[in-house]
CSV table of C-alpha atoms in Angstrom, one decimal:
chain,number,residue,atom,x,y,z
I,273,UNK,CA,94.9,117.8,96.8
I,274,UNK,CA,97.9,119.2,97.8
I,275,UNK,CA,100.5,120.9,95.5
I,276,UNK,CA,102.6,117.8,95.9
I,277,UNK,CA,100.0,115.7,94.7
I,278,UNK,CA,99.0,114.3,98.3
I,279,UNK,CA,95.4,113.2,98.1
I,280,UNK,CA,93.4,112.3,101.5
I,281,UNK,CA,90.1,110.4,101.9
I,282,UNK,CA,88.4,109.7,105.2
I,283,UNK,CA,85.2,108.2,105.8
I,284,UNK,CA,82.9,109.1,102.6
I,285,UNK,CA,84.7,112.2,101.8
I,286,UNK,CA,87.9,113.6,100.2
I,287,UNK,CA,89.6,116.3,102.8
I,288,UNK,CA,92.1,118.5,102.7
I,289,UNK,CA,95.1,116.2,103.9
I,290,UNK,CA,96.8,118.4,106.6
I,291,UNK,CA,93.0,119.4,108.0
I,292,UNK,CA,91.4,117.6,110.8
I,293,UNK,CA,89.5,114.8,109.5
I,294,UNK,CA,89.1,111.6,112.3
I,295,UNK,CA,87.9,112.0,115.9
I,296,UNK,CA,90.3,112.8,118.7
I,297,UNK,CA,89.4,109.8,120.6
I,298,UNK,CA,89.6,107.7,117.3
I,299,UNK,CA,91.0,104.5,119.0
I,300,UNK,CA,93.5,104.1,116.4
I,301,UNK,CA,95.0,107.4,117.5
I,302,UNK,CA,94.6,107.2,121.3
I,303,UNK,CA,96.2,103.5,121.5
I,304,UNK,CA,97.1,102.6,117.6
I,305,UNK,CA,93.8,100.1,117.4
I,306,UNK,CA,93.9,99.8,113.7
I,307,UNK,CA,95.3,98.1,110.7
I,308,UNK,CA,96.5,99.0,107.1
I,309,UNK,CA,98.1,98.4,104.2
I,310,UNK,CA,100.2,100.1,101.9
I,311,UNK,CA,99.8,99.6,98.1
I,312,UNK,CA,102.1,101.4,95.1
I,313,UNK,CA,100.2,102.8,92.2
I,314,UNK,CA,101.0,102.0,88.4
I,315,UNK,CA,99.6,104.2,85.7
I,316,UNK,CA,96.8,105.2,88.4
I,317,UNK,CA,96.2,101.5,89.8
I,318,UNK,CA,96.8,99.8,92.3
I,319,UNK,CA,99.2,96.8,92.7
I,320,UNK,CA,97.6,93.5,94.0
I,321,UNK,CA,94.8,95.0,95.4
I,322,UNK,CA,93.0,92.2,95.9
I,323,UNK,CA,95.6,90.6,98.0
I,324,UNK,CA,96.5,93.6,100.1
I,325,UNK,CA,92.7,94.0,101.1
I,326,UNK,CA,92.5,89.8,101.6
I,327,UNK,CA,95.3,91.2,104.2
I,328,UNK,CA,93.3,94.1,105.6
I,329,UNK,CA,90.6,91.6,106.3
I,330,UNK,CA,93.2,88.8,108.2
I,331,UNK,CA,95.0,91.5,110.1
I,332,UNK,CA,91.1,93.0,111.1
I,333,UNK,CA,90.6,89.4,112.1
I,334,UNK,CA,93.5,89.3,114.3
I,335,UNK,CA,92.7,92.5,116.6
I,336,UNK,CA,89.0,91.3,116.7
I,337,UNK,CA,88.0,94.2,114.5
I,338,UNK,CA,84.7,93.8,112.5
I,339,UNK,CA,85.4,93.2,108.7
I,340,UNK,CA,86.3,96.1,106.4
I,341,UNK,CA,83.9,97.2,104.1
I,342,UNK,CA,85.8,96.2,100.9
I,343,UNK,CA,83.2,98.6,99.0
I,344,UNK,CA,83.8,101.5,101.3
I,345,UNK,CA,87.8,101.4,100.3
I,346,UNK,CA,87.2,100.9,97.0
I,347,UNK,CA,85.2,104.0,96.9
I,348,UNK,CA,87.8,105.6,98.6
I,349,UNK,CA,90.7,104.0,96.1
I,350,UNK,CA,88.9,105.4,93.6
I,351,UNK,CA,88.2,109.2,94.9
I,352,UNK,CA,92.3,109.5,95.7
I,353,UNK,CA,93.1,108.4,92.4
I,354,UNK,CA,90.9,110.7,90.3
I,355,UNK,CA,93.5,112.3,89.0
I,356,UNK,CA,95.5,109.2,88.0
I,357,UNK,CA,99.4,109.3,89.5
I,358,UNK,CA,102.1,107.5,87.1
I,359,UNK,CA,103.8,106.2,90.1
I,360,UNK,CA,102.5,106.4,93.3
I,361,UNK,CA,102.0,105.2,97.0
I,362,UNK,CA,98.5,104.2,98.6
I,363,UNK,CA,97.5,103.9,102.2
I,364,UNK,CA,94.5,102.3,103.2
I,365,UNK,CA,93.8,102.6,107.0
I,366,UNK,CA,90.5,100.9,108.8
I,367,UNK,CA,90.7,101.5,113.0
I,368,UNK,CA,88.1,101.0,116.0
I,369,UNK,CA,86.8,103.9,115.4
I,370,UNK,CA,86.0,106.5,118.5
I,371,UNK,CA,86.3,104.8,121.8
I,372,UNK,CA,86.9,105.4,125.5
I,373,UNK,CA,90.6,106.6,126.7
I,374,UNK,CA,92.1,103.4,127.1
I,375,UNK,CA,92.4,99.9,125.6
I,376,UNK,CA,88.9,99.0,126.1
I,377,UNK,CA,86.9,99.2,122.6
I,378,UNK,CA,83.6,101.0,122.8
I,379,UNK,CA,80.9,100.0,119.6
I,380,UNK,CA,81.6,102.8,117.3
I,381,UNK,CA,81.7,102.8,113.5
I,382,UNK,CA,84.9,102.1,112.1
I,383,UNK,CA,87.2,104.9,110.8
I,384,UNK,CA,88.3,104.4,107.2
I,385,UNK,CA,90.9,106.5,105.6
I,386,UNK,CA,92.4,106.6,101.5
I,387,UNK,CA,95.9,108.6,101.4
I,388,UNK,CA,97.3,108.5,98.2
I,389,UNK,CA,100.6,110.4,97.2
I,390,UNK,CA,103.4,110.5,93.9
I,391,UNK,CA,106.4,108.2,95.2
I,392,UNK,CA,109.6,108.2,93.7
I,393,UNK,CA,111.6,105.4,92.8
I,394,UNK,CA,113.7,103.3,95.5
I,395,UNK,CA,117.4,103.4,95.0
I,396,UNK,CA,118.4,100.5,93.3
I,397,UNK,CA,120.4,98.9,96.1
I,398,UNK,CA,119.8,99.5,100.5
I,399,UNK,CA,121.8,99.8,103.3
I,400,UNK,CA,120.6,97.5,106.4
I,401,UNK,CA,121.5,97.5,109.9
I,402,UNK,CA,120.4,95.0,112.6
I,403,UNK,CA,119.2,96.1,115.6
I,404,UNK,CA,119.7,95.2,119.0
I,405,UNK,CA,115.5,94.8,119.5
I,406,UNK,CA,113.4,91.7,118.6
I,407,UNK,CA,110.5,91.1,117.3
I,408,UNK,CA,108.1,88.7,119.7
I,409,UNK,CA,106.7,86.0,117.7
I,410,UNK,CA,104.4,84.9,119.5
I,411,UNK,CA,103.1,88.3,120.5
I,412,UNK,CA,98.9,88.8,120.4
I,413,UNK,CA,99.8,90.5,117.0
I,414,UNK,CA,102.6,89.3,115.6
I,415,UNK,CA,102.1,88.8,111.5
I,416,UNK,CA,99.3,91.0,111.8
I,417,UNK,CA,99.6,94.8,109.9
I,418,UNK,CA,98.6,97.0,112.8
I,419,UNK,CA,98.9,101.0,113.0
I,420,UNK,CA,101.1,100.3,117.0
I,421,UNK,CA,104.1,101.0,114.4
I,422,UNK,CA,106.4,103.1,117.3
I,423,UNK,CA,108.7,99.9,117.9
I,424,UNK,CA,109.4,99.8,113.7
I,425,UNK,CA,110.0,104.2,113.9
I,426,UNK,CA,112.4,103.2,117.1
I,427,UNK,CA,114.4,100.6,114.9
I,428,UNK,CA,114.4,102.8,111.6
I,429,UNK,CA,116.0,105.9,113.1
I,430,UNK,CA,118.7,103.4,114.9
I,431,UNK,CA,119.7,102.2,111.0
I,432,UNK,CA,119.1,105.0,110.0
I,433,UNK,CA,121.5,107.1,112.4
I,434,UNK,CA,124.0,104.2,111.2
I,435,UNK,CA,124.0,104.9,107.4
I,436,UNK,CA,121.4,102.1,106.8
I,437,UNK,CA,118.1,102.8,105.0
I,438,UNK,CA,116.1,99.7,106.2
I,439,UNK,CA,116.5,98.1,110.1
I,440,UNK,CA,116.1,93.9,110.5
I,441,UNK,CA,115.2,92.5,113.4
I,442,UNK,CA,115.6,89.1,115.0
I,443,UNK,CA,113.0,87.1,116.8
I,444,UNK,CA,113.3,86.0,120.5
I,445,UNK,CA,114.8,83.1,119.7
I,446,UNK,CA,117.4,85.0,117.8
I,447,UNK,CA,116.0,84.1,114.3
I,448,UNK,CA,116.1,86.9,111.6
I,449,UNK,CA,112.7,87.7,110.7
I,450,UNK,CA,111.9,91.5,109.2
I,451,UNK,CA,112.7,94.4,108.5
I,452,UNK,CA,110.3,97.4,109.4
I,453,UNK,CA,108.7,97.4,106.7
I,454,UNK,CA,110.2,94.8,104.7
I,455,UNK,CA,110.6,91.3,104.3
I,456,UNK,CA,114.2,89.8,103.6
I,457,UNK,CA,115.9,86.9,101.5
I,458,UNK,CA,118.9,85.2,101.4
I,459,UNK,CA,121.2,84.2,98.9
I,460,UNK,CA,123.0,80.7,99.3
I,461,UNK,CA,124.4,79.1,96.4
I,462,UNK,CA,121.3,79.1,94.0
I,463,UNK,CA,118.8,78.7,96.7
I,464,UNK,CA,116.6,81.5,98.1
I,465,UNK,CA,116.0,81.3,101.7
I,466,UNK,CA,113.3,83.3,103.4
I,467,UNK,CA,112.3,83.0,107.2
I,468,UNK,CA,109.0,81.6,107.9
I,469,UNK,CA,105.7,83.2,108.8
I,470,UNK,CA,106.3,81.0,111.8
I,471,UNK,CA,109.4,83.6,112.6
I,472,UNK,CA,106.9,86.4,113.5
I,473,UNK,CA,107.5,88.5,110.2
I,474,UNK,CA,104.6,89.7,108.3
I,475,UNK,CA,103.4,87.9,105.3
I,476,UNK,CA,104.5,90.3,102.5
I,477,UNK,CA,102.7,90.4,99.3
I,478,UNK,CA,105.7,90.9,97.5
I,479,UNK,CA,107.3,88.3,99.6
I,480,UNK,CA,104.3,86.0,98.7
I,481,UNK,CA,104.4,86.6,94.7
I,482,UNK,CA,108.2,86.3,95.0
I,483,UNK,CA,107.8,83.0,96.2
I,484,UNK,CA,105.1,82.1,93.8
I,485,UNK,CA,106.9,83.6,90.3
I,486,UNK,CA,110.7,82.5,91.6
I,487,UNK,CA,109.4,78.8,92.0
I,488,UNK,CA,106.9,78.9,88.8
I,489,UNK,CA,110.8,80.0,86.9
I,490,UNK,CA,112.3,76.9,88.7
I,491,UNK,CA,114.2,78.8,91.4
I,492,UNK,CA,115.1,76.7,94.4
I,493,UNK,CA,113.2,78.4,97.2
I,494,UNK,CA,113.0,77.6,100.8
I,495,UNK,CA,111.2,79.2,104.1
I,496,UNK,CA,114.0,78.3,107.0
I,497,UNK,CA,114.8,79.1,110.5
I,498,UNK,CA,118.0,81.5,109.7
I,499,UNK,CA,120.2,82.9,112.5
I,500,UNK,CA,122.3,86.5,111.9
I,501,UNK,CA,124.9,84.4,111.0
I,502,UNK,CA,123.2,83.1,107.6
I,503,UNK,CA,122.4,87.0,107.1
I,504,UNK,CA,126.3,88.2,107.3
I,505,UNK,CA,127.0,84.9,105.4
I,506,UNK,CA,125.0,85.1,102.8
I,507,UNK,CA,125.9,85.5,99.3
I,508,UNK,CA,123.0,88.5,98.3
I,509,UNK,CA,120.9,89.8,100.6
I,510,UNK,CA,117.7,91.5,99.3
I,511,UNK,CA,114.6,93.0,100.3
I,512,UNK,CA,111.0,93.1,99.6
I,513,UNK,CA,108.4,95.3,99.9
I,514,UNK,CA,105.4,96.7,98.2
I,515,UNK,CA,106.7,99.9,97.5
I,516,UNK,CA,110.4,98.7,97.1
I,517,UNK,CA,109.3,95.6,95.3
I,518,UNK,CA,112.5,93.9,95.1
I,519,UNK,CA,115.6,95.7,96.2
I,520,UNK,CA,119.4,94.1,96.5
I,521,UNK,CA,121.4,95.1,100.1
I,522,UNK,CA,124.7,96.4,99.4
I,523,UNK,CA,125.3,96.3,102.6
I,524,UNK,CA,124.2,94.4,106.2
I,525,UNK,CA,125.9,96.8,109.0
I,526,UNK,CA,129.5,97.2,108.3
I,527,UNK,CA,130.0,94.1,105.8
I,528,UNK,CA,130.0,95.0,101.7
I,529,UNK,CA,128.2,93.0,99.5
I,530,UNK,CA,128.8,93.4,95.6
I,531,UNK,CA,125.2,94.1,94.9
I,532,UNK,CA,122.8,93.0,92.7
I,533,UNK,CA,124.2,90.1,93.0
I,534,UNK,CA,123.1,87.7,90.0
I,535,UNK,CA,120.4,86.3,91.3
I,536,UNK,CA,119.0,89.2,93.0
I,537,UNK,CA,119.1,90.8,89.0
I,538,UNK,CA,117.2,87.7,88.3
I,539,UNK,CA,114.6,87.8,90.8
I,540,UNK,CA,114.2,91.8,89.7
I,541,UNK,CA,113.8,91.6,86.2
I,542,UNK,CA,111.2,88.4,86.9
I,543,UNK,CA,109.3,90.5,89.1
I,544,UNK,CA,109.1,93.5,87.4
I,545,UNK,CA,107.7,91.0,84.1
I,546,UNK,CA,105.1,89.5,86.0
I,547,UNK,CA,104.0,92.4,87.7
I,548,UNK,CA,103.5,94.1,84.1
I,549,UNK,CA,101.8,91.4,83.3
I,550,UNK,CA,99.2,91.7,85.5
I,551,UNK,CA,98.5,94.3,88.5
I,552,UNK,CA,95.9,92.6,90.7
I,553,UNK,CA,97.7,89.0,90.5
């Protein structure tokens, strides 16, 4: 463990994080063939975890990885978080493994690693910008949570250059669809609009409890086909994400929005209750 608290796991063993722990040909670094997930940590446990690694499987599925040893993590999960963090971030990686230079796979053992590490608090409202990139939705991997995350770093530092602190993209078809790391909702009226999975955007967890509590509390919620023009139009903006949970947009590029809005403080403060409620929903 590090002196801020950084914990790293990799393969059976807990390493020094800054040391060399995975194979220089390790597929996932040589061409980013891997998937992950990112978790926060309550009082020392982790949020959803069963969904998150129900994820990790699905996105394995999609790059025709062998399934993750759910056992393996959970070992991991559980070495990280010896020393039990208040509130804290967890990454769970699973690549190829070793392989040739190239895209070809060779038949290695996978590589798992367990990062965890103290997170702070998001500010209580964001900054977005779109970007002028899109994401392909009907790319080999789109909805799927790989580690090829250079497109996502690309967009970020463009918002990020611009005063925003989270970047959302349209699809081909000039749909909104994500953020990079992030899922978004709309604000019309009293309904909550969301694009589809259909849109190329990942399926959040926090976008799919969202859904789940908001309807269960008789919130009018809708998956739609939504052009930039329902995102500058919108009433509240928000954003989802595990480590943000749910997080109003005071502003979308260079238009002000009086943030939380109302039903963004409602959405909150329901999240937050049901997730205290339970922290593997």
């Amino acid at each position: 463990m590090t002196d801020d608290g950084l914990r790293a796991w990799v393969n059976g063993a807990l390493v020094e994080p800054g040391a060399p722990a995975v194979a220089a040909l390790d597929h996932g670094v040589t061409v980013g063939d891997g998937v992950f997930e990112t978790l926060k940590v309550v009082d020392g446990v982790p949020f959803a975890l069963t969904r998150h690694l129900r994820r990790l499987a699905s996105s394995a599925a999609g790059l025709g990885l062998l399934p993750p040893d759910p056992q393996v993590i959970r070992d991991g999960i559980d070495q990280v978080l010896l020393d039990p963090l208040e509130r804290g971030r967890l990454r769970i990686t699973m690549t190829a493994g070793p392989g040739p230079l190239g895209s070809g796979r060779g038949d290695a053992a996978a590589t798992y690693v367990v990062v965890a590490a103290p997170a702070p608090r998001h500010e209580l409202t964001a900054r977005v910008s779109v970007v002028p990139w899109t994401r392909n939705e009907r790319s080999a991997v789109a909805g799927l949570k790989t580690t090829s995350y250079a497109e996502n770093v690309v967009a970020l530092a463009y918002a990020t250059a611009r005063g925003g602190s989270e970047a959302l993209l349209a699809n081909t078809r000039g749909q909104l669809c994500e953020g990079t790391g992030s899922n978004v909702f709309l604000v019309s009226g009293e309904r909550l609009l969301t694009p589809p999975l259909s849109s190329g955007c990942l399926a959040g967890i926090t976008r799919e409890l969202l859904i789940e509590w908001a309807i269960a509390d008789g919130v009018d919620v809708d998956e739609a086909d939504l052009g930039l023009d329902d995102l500058r139009g919108a009433d509240e903006v928000m954003i989802t994400s595990s480590t943000r949970d749910v997080q109003a947009v005071a502003a979308v590029d260079d238009r002000q929005l009086d943030a939380p809005g109302p039903v963004t403080r409602r959405l909150t403060e329901l999240f937050a209750r049901c997730a205290a409620r339970d922290l593997d929903p």
